[in-house]
CSV table of C-alpha atoms in Angstrom, one decimal:
chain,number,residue,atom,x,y,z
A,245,UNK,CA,0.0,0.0,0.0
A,246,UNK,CA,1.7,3.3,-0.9
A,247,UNK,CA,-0.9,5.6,0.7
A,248,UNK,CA,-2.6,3.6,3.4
A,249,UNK,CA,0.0,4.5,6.7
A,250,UNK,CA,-1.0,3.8,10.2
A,251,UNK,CA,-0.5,6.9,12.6
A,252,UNK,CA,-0.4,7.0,16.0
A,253,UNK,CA,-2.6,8.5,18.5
A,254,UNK,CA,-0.6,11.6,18.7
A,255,UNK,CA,-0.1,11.8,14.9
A,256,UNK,CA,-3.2,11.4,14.3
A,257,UNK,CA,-4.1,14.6,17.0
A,258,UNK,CA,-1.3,16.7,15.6
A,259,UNK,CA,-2.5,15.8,11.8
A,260,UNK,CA,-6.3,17.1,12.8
A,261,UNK,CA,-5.8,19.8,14.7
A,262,UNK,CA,-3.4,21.6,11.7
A,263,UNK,CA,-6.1,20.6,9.6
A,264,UNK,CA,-8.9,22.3,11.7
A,265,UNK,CA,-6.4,25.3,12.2
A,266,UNK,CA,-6.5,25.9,8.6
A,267,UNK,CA,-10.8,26.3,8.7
A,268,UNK,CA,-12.2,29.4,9.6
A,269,UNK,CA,-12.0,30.3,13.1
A,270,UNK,CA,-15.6,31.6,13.3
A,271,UNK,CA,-14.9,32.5,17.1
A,272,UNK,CA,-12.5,34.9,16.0
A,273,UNK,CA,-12.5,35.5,12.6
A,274,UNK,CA,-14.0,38.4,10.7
A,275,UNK,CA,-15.4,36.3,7.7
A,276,UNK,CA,-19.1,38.1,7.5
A,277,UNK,CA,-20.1,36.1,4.6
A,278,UNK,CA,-20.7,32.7,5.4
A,279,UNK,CA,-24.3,31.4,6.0
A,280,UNK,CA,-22.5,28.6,9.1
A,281,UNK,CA,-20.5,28.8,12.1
A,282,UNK,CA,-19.4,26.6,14.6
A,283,UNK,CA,-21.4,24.6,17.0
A,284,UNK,CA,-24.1,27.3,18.9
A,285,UNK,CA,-22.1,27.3,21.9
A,286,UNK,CA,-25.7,28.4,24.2
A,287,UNK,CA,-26.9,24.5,23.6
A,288,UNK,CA,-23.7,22.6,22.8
A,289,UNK,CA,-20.7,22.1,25.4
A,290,UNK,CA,-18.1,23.1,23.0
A,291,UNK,CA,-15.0,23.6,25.5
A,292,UNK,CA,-13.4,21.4,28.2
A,293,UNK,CA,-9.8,19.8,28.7
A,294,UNK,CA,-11.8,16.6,27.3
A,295,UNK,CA,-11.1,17.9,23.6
A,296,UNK,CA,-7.8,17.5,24.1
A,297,UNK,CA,-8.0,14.2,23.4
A,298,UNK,CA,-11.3,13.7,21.2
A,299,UNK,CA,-10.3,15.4,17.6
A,300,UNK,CA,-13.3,14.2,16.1
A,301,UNK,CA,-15.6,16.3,18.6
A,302,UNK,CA,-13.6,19.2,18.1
A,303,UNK,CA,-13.9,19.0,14.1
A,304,UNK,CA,-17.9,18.8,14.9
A,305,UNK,CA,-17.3,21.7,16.7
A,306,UNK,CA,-15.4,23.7,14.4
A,307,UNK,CA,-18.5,22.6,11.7
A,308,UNK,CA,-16.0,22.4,8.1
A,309,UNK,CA,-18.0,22.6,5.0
A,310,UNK,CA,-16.4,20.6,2.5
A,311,UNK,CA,-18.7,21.6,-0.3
A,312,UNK,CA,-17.8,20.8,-3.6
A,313,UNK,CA,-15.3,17.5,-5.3
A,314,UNK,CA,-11.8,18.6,-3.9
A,315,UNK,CA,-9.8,16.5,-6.3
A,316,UNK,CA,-11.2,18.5,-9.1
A,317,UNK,CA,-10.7,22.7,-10.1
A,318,UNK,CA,-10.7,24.9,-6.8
A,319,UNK,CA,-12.3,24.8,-3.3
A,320,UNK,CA,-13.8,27.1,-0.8
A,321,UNK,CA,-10.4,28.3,1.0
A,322,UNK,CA,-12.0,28.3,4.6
A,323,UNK,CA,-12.2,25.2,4.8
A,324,UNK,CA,-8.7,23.9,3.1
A,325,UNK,CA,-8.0,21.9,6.2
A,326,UNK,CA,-10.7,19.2,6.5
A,327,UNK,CA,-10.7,19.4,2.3
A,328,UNK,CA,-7.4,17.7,2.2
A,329,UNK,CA,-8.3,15.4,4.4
A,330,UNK,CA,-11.1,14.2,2.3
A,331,UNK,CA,-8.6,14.2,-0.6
A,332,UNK,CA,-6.3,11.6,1.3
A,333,UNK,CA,-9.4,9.2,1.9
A,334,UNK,CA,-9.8,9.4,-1.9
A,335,UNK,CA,-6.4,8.9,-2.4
A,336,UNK,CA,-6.3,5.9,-0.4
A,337,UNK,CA,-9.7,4.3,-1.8
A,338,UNK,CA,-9.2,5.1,-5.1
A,339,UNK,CA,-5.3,3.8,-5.6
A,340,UNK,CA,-4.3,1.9,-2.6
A,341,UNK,CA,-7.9,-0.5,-2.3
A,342,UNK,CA,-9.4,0.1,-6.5
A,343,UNK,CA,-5.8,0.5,-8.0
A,344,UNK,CA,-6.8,3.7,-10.1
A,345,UNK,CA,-3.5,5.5,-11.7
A,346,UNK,CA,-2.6,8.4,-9.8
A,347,UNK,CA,-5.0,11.4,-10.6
A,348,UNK,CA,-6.7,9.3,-12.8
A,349,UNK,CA,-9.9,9.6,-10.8
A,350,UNK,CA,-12.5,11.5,-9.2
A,351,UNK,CA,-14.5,11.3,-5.7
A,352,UNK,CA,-15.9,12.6,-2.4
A,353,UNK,CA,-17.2,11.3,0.4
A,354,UNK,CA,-21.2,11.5,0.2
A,355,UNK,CA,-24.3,11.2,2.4
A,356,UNK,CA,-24.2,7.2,1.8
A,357,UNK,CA,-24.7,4.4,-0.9
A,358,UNK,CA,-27.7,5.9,-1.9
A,359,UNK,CA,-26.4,9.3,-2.9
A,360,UNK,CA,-23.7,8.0,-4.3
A,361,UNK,CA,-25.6,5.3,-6.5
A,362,UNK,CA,-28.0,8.4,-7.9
A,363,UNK,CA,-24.4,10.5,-8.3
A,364,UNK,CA,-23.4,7.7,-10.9
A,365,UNK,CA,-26.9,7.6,-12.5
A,366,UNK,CA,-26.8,11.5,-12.6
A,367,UNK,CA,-23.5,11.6,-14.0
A,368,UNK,CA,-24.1,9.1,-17.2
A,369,UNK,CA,-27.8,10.5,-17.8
A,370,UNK,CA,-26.0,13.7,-18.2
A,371,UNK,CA,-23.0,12.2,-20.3
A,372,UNK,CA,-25.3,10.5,-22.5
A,373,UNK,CA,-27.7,13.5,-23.2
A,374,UNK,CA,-24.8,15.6,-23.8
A,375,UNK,CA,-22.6,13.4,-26.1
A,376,UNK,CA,-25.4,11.5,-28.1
A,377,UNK,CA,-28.3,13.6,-27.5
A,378,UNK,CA,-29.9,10.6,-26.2
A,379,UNK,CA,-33.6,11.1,-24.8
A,380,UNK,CA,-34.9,9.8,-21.5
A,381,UNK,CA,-36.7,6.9,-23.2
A,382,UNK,CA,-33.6,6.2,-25.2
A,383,UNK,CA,-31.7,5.0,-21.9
A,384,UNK,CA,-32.0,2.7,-19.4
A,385,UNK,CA,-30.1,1.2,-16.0
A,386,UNK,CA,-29.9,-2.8,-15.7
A,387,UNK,CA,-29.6,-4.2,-12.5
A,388,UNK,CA,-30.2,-7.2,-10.7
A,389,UNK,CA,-33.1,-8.3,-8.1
A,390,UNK,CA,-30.9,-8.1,-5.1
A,391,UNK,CA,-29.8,-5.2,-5.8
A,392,UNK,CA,-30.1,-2.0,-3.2
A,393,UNK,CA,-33.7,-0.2,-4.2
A,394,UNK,CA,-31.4,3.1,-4.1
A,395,UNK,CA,-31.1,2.6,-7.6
A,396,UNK,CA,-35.3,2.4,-7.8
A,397,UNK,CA,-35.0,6.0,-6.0
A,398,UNK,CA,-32.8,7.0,-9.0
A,399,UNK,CA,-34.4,5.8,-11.3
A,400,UNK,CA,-37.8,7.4,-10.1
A,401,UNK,CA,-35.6,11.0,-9.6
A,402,UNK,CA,-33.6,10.7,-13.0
A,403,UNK,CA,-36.7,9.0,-15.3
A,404,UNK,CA,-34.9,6.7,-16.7
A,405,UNK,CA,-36.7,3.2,-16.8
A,406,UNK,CA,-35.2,0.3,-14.2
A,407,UNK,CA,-34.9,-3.3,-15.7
A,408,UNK,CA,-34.1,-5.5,-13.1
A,409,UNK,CA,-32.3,-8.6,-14.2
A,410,UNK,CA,-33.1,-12.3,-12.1
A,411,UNK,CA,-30.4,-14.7,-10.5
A,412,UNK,CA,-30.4,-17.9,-9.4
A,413,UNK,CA,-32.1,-18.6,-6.6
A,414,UNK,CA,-29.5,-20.9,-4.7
A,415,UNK,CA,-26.1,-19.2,-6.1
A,416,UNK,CA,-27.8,-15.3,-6.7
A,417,UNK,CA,-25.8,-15.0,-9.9
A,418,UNK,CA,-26.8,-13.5,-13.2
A,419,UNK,CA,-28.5,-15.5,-15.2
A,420,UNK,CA,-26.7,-14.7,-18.9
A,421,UNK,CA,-28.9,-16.2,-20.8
A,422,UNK,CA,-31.7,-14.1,-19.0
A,423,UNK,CA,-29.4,-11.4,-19.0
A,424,UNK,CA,-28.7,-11.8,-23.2
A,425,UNK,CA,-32.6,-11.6,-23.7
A,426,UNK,CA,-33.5,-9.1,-21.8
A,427,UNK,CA,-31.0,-6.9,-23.4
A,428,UNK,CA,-32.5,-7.7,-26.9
A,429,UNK,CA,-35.7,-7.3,-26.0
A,430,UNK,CA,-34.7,-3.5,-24.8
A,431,UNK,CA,-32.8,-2.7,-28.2
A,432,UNK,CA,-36.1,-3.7,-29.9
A,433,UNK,CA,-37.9,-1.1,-28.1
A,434,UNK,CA,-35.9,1.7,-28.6
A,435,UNK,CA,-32.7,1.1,-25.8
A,436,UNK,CA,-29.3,2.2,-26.9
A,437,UNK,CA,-27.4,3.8,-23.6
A,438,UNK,CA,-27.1,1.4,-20.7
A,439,UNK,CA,-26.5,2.4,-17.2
A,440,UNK,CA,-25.3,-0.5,-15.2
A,441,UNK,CA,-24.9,-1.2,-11.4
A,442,UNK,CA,-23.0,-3.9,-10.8
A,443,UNK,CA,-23.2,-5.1,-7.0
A,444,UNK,CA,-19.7,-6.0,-4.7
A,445,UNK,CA,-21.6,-7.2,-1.8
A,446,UNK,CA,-25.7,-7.0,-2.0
A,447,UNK,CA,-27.4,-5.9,1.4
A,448,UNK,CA,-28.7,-9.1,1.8
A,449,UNK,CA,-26.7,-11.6,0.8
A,450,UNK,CA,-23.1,-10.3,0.3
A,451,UNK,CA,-23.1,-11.4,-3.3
A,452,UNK,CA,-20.8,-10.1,-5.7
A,453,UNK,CA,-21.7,-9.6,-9.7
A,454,UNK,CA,-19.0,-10.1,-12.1
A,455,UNK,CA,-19.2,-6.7,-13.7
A,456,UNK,CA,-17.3,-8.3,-17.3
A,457,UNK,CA,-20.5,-10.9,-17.3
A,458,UNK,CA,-23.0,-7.2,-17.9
A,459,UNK,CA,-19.9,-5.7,-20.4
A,460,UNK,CA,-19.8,-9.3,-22.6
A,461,UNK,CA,-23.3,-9.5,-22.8
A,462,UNK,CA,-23.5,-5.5,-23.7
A,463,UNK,CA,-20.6,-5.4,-25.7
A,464,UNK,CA,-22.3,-8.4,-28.3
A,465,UNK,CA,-25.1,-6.5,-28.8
A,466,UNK,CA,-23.2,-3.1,-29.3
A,467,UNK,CA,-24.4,-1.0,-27.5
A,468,UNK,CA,-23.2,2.3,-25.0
A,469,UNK,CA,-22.8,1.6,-21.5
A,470,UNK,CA,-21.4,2.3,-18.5
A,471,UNK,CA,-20.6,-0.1,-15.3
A,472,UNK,CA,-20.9,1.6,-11.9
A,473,UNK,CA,-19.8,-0.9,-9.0
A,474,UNK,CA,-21.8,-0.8,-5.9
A,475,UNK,CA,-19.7,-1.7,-3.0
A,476,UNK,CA,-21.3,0.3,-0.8
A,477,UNK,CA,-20.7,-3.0,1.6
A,478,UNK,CA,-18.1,-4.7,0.3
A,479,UNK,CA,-15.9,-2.2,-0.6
A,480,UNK,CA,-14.3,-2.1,2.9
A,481,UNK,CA,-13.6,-5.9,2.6
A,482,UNK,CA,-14.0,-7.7,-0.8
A,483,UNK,CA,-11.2,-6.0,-2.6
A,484,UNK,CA,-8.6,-7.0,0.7
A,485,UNK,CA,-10.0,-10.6,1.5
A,486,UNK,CA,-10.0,-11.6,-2.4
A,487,UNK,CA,-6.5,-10.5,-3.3
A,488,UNK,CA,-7.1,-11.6,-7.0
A,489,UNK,CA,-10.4,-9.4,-7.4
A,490,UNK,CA,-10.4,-7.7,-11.2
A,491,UNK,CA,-13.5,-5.2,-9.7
A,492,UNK,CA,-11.3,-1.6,-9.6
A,493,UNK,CA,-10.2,0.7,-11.6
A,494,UNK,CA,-7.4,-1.8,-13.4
A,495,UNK,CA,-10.8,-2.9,-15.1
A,496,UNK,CA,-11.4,-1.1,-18.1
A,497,UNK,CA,-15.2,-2.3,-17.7
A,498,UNK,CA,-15.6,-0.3,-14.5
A,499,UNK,CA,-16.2,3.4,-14.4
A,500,UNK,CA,-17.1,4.0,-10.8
A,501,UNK,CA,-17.6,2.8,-7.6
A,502,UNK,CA,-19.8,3.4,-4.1
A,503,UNK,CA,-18.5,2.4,-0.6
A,504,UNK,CA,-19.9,2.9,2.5
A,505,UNK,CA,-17.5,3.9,5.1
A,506,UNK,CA,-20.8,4.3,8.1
A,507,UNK,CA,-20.9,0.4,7.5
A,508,UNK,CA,-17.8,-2.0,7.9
A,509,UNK,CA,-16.0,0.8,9.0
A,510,UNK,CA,-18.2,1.5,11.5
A,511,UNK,CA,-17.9,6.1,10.9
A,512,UNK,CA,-20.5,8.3,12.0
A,513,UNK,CA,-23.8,7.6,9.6
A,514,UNK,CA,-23.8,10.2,6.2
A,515,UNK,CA,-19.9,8.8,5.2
A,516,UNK,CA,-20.7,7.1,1.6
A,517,UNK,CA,-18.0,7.6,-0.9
A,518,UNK,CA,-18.2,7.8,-4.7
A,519,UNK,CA,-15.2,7.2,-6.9
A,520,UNK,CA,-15.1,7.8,-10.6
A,521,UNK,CA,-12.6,8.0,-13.7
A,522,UNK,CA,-11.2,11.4,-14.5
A,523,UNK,CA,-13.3,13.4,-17.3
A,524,UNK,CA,-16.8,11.7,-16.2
A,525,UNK,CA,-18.1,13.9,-13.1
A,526,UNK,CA,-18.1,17.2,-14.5
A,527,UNK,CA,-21.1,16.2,-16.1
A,528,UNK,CA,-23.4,16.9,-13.7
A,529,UNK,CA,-21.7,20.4,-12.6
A,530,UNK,CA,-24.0,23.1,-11.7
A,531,UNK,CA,-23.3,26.4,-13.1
A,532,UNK,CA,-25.3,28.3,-11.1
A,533,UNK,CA,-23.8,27.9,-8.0
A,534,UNK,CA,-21.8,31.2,-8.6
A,535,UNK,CA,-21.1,31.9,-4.9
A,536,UNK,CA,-19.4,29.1,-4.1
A,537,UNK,CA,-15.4,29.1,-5.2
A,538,UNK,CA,-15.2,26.1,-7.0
A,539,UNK,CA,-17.6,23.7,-8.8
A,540,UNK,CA,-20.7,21.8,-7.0
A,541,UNK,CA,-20.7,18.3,-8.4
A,542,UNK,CA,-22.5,16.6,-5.9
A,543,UNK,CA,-25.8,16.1,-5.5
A,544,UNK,CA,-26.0,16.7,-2.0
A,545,UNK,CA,-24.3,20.3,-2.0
A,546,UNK,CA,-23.0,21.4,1.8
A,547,UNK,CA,-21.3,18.7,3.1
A,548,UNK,CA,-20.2,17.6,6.7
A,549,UNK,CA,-16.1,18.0,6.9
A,550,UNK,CA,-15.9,16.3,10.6
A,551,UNK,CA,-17.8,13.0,8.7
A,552,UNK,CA,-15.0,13.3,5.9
A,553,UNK,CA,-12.9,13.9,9.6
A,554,UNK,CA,-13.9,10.5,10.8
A,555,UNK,CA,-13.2,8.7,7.8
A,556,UNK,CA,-9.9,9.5,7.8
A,557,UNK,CA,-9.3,8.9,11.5
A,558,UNK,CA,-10.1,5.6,10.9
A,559,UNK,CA,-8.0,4.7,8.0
A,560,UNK,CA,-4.9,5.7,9.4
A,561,UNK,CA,-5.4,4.7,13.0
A,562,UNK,CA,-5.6,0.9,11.3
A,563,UNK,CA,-3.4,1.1,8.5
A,564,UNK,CA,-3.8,-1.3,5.6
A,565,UNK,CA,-2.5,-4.5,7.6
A,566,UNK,CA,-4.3,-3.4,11.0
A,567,UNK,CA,-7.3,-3.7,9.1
A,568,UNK,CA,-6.1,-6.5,7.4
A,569,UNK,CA,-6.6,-8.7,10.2
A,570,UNK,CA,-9.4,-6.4,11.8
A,571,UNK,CA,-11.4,-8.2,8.4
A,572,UNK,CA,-9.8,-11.6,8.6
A,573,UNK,CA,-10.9,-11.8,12.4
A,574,UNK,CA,-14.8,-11.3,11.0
A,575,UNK,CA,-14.4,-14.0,8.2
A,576,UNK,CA,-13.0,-16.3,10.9
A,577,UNK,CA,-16.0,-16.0,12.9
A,578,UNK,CA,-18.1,-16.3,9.7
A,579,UNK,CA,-16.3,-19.9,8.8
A,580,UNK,CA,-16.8,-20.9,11.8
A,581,UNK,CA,-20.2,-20.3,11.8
A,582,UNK,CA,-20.8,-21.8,8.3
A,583,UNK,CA,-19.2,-24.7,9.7
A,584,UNK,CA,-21.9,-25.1,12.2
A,585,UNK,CA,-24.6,-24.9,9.7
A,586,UNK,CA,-23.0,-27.7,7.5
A,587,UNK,CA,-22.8,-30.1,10.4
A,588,UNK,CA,-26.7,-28.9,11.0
A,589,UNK,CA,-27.2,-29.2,7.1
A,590,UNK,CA,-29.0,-26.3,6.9
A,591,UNK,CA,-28.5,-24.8,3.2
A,592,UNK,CA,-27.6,-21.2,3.5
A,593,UNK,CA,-25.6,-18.5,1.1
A,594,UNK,CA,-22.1,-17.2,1.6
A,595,UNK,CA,-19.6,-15.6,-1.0
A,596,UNK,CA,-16.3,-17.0,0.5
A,597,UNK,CA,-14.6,-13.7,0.5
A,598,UNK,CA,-17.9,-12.0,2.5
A,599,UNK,CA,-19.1,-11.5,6.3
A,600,UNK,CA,-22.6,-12.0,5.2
A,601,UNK,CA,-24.2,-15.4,6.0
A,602,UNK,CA,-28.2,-16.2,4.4
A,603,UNK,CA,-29.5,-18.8,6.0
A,604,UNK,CA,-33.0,-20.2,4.1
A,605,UNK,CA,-35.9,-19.4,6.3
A,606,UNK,CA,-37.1,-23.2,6.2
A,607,UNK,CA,-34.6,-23.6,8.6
A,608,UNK,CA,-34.9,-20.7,10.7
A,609,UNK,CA,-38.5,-20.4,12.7
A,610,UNK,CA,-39.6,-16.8,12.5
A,611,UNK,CA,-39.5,-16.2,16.6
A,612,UNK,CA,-36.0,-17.1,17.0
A,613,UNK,CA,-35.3,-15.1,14.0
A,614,UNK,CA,-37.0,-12.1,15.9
A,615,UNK,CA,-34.7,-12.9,18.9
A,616,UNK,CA,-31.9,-12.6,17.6
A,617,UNK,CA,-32.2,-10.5,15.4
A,618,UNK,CA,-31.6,-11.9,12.2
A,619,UNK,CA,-32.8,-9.5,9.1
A,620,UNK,CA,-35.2,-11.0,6.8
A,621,UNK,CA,-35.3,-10.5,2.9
A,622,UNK,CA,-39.1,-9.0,2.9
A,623,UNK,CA,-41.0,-8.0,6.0
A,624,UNK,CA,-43.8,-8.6,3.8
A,625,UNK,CA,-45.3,-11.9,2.1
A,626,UNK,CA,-43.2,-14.8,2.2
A,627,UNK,CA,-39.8,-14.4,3.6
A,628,UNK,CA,-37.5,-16.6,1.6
A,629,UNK,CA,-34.2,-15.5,3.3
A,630,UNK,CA,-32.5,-14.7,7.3
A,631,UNK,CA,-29.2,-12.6,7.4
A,632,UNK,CA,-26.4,-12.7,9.8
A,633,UNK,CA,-23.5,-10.3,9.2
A,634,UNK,CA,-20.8,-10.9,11.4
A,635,UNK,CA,-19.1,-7.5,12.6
A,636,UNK,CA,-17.2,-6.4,16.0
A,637,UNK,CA,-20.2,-7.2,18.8
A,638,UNK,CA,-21.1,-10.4,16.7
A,639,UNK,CA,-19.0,-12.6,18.5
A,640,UNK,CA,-18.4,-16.6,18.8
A,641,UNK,CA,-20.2,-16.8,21.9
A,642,UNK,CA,-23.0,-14.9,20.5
A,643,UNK,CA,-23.2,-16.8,17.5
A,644,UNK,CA,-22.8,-19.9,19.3
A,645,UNK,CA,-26.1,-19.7,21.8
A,646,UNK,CA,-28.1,-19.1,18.5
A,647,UNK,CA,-26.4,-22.8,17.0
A,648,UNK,CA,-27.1,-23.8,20.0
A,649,UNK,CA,-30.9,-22.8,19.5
A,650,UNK,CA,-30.7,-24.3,15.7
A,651,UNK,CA,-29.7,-27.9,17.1
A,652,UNK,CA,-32.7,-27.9,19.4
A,653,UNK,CA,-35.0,-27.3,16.4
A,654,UNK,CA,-33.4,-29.0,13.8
């Protein structure tokens, strides 16, 4: 890893307060044009020796707005601290984990998967209207059935027509030949520019799509497309457990990618990140956001610099190879626990390089389910499907009084 260091406690102190020393001091500054300030001191307890210590309050404190994509044109100079910041996060996602070439790419940390899922659908609806002068009904996004229903909201938001495509039921792969036909069908009524999210972990089962199955298939019946990787789970894991993954930037089939850093990295919630290739995200620039120095590429606008903050505290209080086994401890526990179902034989899913365990509701009554919390696949109709994603608090011994439960019944 050439980016991805781990600092310690002290460096990491030193690194944020220099970077919160460059943002507007709205205590003491006399900056009378900015619509923020910092924490309203009359309802927050913004001062103590207990900040000494606790960087990440004081950035929530000191309120940074890292409006804007800071690895593209200018930024707004008051808050150049927690900007760069963001820009090393980026760095390290987009070379060190997704092996982009170095300012080859694009990104910033969003709101979540969601928003950045709609960023890439905004960004190619765009790209498409403004180098084809395709029309709405002219385009359309492919995805599977397991796939997050943030692409449903951008779909609805974008109007551009979802066509979901089915997998298996036991293995949740694409189903090419499915796949092949569907596509036809769509060029028949008028389809020429494909939009195409291509999962690294689904919510509910961990499953990975090959994104080269959705490019082969595309590619045959030439057509325009793009592939945007949603790893909003995964992305924290897949790419380090399965050393010989082709789903980065190394793919020429991949364009851009979501990952959630308020999931397996457990940050504050509204820390998604969206990566793309250079040239692709000024697309969706607004022009009329005169006031702000720089361009707004995001759809979300304002954004919160202590989230962007956390993100990077994370990442370089691990390092690469603390997190390394941080994620190899988690699919320890989640071998372990497939082992038990096997000697139960009760038929569950699992991608091997995943944390994310299915289990077929046959198997599963529904009030143990509710006790220990397992997630079903629908909370309405007929449930199909029971999660269990192993992260820090699910340990061994937690896992093991629910086995424990499972050999009773079965």
């Amino acid at each position: 890893m050439k980016y991805w260091k781990k600092y310690s406690k002290e460096q990491l102190i030193k690194r944020i307060d220099e970077a919160l020393a460059s943002t507007i001091d709205f205590q003491n500054s006399k900056h009378l044009g900015y619509p923020v300030s910092k924490l309203d001191e009359n309802v927050f307890n913004t001062s103590g020796a207990f900040l000494n210590d606790s960087p990440l309050l004081k950035s929530f404190i000191a309120n940074p707005n890292n409006i804007g994509c800071h690895t593209l044109g200018k930024s707004e100079p008051a808050f150049k601290g927690s900007q760069e910041l963001e820009k090393e996060v980026v760095k390290v996602l987009a070379e060190d984990i997704f092996k982009a070439e170095e300012n080859e790419y694009d990104g910033y940390i969003a709101t979540g998967g969601t928003e950045a899922n709609i960023q890439a659908l905004w960004i190619y609806r765009n790209l498409y209207k403004k180098e084809y002068n395709a029309t709405l009904d002219e385009m359309v996004i492919l995805s599977t059935k397991d796939t997050h229903y943030s692409v449903n909201k951008g779909s609805n938001l974008l109007s551009v027509d979802n066509v979901q495509i089915p997998v298996d039921f036991n293995s949740r792969e694409i189903l090419v030949d499915e796949l092949d036909a569907i596509v036809a069908d769509l060029i028949t009524k008028g389809k020429k520019y494909f939009m195409v999210i291509s999962n690294m972990a689904t919510t509910m089962f961990g499953s990975v799509d090959n994104p080269d199955t959705y490019a082969k298939i595309l590619n045959k019946h030439k057509v325009t497309f793009k592939i945007h990787v949603d790893g909003a789970f995964g992305g924290f894991i897949y790419p380090i457990s399965n050393k010989n993954s082709t789903i980065n930037f190394q793919n020429p089939n991949v364009s851009s990618i979501t990952i959630d850093a308020h999931k397996m990295l457990q940050a504050p919630y509204g820390t998604g990140v969206f990566l793309c290739r250079k040239g692709l995200i000024e697309n969706v620039l607004t022009k009329e956001a005169q006031y702000v120095d720089g361009m707004d590429l995001t759809i979300v606008g304002s954004r919160s610099g202590a989230n962007a903050i956390a993100v990077w505290m994370i990442l370089f209080s691990y390092g690469y190879y603390g997190w390394f086994e941080k994620i190899n401890t988690l699919l320890l526990r989640t071998e372990w626990f497939c082992k038990q179902l096997d000697d139960l034989d009760i038929e569950y899913f699992r991608d091997p390089f995943m944390n994310i365990v299915t289990l077929k509701s046959e198997y599963v009554p529904s009030k143990l389910a509710q006790k220990f919390g397992l997630v079903p696949q629908t909370h309405e109709g007929n449930n199909n499907w029971y999660k269990v994603i192993m992260m820090d608090h699910v340990e061994i011994d937690d896992l093991l009084k629910f086995v424990e439960e499972l050999k009773s019944i079965n």
